Tab-separated table of C-alpha atoms and ligand atoms in Angstrom:
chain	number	residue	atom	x	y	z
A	291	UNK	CA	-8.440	16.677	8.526
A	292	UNK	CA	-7.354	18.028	5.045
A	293	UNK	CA	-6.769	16.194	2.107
A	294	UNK	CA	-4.010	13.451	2.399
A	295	UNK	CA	-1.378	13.859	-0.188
A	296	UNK	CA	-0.223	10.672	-2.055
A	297	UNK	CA	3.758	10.285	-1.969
A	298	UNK	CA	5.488	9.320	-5.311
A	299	UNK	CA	8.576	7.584	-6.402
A	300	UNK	CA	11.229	8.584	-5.534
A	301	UNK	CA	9.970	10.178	-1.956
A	302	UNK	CA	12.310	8.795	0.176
A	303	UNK	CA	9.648	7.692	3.040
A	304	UNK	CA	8.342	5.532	0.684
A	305	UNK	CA	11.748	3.121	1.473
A	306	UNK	CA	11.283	3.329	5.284
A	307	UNK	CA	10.333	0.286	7.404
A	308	UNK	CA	7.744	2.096	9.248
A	309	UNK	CA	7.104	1.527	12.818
A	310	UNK	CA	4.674	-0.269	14.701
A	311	UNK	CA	1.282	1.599	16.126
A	312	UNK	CA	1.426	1.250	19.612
A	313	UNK	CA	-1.660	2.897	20.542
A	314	UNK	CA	-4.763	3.061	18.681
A	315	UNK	CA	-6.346	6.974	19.334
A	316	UNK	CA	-7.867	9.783	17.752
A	317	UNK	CA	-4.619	10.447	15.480
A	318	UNK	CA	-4.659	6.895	14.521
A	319	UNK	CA	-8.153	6.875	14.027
A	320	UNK	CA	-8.993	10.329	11.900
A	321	UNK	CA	-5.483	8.553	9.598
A	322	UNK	CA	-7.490	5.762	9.172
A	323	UNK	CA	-10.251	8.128	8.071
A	324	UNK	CA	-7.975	10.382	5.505
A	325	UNK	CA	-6.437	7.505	4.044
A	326	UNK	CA	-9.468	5.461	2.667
A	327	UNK	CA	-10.992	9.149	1.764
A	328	UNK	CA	-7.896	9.830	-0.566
A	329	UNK	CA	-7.568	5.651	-1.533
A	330	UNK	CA	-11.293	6.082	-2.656
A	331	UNK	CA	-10.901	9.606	-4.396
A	332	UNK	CA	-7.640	8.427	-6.054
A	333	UNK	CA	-9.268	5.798	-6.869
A	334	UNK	CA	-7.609	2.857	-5.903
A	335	UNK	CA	-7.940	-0.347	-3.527
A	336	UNK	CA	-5.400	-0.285	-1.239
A	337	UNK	CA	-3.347	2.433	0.569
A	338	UNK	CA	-0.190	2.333	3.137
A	339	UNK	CA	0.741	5.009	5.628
A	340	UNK	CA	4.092	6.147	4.089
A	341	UNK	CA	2.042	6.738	0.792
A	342	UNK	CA	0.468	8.869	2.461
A	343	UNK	CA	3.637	10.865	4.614
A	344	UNK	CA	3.250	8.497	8.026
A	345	UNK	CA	6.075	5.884	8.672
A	346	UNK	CA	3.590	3.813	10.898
A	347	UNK	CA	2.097	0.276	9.881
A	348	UNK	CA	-1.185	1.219	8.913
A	349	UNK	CA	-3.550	0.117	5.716
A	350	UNK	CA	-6.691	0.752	4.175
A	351	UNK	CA	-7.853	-1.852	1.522
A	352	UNK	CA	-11.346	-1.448	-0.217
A	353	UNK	CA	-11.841	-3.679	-3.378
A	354	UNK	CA	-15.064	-1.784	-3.951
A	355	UNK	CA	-13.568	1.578	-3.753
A	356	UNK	CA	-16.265	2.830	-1.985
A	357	UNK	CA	-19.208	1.599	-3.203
A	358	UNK	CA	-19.335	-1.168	-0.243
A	359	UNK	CA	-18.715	-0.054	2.924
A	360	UNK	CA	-18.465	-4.162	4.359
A	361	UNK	CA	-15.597	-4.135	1.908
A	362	UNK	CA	-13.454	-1.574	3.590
A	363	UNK	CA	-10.732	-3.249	5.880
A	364	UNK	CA	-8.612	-1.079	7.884
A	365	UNK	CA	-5.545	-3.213	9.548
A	366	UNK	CA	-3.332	-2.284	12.020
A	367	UNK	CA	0.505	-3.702	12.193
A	368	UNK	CA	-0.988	-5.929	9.979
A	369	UNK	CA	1.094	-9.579	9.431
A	370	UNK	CA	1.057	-11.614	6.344
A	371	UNK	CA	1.667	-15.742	6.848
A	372	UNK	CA	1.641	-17.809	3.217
A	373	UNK	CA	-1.450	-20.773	3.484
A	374	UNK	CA	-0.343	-21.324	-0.356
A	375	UNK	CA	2.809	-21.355	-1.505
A	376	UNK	CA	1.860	-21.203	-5.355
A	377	UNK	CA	2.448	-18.217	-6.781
A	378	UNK	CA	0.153	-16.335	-9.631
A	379	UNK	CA	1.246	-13.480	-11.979
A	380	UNK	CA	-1.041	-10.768	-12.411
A	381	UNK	CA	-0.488	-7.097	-13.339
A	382	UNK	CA	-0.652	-4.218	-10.630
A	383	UNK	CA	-0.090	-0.643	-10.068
A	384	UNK	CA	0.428	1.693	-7.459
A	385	UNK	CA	-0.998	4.712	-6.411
A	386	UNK	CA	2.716	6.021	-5.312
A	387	UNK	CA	4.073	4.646	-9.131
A	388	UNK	CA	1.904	6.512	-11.682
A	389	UNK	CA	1.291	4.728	-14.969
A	390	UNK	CA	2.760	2.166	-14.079
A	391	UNK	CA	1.431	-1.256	-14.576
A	392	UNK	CA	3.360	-4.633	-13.855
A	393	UNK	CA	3.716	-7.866	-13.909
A	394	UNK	CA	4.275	-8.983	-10.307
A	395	UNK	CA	3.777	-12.659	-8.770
A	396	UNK	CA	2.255	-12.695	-5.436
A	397	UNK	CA	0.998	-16.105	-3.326
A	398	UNK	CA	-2.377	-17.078	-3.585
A	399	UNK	CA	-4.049	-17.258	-0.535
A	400	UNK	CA	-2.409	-15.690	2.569
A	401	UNK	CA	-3.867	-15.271	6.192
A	402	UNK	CA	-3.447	-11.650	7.938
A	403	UNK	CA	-3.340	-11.105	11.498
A	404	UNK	CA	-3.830	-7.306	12.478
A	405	UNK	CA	-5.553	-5.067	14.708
A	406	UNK	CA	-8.747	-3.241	13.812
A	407	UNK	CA	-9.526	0.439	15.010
A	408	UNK	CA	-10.854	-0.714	17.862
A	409	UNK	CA	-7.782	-2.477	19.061
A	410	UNK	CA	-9.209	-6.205	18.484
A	411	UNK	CA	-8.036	-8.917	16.950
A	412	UNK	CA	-8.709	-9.377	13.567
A	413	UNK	CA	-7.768	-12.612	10.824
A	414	UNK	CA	-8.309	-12.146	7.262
A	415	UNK	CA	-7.815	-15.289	4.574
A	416	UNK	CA	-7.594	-13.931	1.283
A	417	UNK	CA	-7.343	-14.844	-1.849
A	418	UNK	CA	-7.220	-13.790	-5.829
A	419	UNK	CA	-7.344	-9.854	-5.687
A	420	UNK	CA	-7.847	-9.666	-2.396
A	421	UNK	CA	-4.960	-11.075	-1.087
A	422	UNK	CA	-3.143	-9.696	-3.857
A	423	UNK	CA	-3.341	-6.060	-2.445
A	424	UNK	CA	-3.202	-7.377	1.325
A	425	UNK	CA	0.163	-8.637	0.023
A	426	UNK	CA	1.370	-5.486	-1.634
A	427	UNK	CA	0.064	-3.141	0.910
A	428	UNK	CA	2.008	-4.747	3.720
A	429	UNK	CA	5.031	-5.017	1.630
A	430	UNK	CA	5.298	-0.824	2.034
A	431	UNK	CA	5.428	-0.662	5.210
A	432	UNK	CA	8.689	-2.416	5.165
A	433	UNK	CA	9.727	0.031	2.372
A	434	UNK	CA	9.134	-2.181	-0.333
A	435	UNK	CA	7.230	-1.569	-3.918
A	436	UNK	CA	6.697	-3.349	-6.877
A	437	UNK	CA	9.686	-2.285	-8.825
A	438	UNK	CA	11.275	-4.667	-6.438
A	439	UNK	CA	9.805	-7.584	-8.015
A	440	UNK	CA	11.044	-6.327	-11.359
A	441	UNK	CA	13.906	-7.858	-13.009
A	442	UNK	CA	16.963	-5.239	-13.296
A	443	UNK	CA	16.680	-3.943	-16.503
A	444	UNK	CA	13.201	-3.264	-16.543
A	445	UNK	CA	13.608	-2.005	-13.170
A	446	UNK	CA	16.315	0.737	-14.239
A	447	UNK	CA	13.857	1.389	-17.121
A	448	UNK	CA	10.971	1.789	-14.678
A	449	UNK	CA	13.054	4.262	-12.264
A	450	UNK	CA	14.020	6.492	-14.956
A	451	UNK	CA	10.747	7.164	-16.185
A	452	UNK	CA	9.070	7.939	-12.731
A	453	UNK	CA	12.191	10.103	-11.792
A	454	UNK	CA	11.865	12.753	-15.374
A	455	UNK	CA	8.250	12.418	-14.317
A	456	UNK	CA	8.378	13.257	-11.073
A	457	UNK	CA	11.035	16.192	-12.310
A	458	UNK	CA	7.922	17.425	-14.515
A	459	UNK	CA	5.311	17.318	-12.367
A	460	UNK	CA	5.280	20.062	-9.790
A	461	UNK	CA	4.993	18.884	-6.051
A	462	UNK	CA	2.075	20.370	-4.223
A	463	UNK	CA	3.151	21.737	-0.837
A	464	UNK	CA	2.743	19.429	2.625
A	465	UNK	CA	-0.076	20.593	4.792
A	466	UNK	CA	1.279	22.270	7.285
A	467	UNK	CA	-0.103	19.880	9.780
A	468	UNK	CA	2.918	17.483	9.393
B	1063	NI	NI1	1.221	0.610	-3.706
């Protein structure tokens, strides 16, 4: 598979609610594979499917980027349910938001049901970091990024700088795979 391109603000399939996987082959699979290759070469620790051009609910998350392969956790129509309802503030960033780095509030421990690549049943109860980027990841596939959890002003702020980026910075044809 070639090299995945990473979307950025403002691609527009970065605001889809992407659909469920309902079948867990090859295409699926060698997805799976792209995305953690490109989340790891970024770097980063956590990638969606629209990031990455694919509206389907689909995540990689690796807080080692790489360096631990037990770390990797690749979730399929993954499903986030709150065990803690306290919030804690941290900053993040985004793979599809270069340079930027916010302030966002995100529950502290969470349970995720998903599928793995192998079609079974997987449940994940994470905490700190880690269910810090379980929360953000699953919040794209419904289309949603942290700019949404900025206040409005900082949020217009925010937008404008990404969009004169983005008008700066050339965009590297698809592959012509998709
Ligand atoms: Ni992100």
């Amino acid at each position: 598979m070639p090299e995945l391109r990473i979307r950025t603000y403002p691609d527009p399939i970065l605001r889809e609610k992407c659909l469920p996987v309902e079948e867990i082959d090859d295409r699926v699979r060698d997805l799976a594979a792209g995305m953690a290759e490109a989340m790891h070469r970024a770097p980063g620790v956590g990638l969606a499917a629209p990031q990455v051009g694919e509206s389907i609910r689909l995540i990689v998350v690796d807080l080692s980027v790489g360096q631990d392969p037990a770390q990797l956790h690749v979730l399929v129509n993954p499903e986030v349910e709150v065990l803690d309802g306290e919030q804690f503030e941290s900053e993040e960033g985004c793979l599809s938001l270069p340079e930027v780095l916010e302030k966002v509030q995100r529950f502290k421990r969470v349970r995720v049901r998903a599928l793995n690549l192998k079609g079974k049943e997987i449940v994940l109860d994470a905490q700190d970091r880690l269910g810090r980027v379980l929360q953000h990841e699953i919040e794209h596939l419904d289309g949603k990024l942290i700019l949404d959890h900025l206040n409005r002003v900082k949020r217009e702020l925010v937008k404008r700088r990404l969009k004169k980026r983005a008008k700066m910075t050339p965009v590297p044809p698809s592959p012509a795979s998709r």
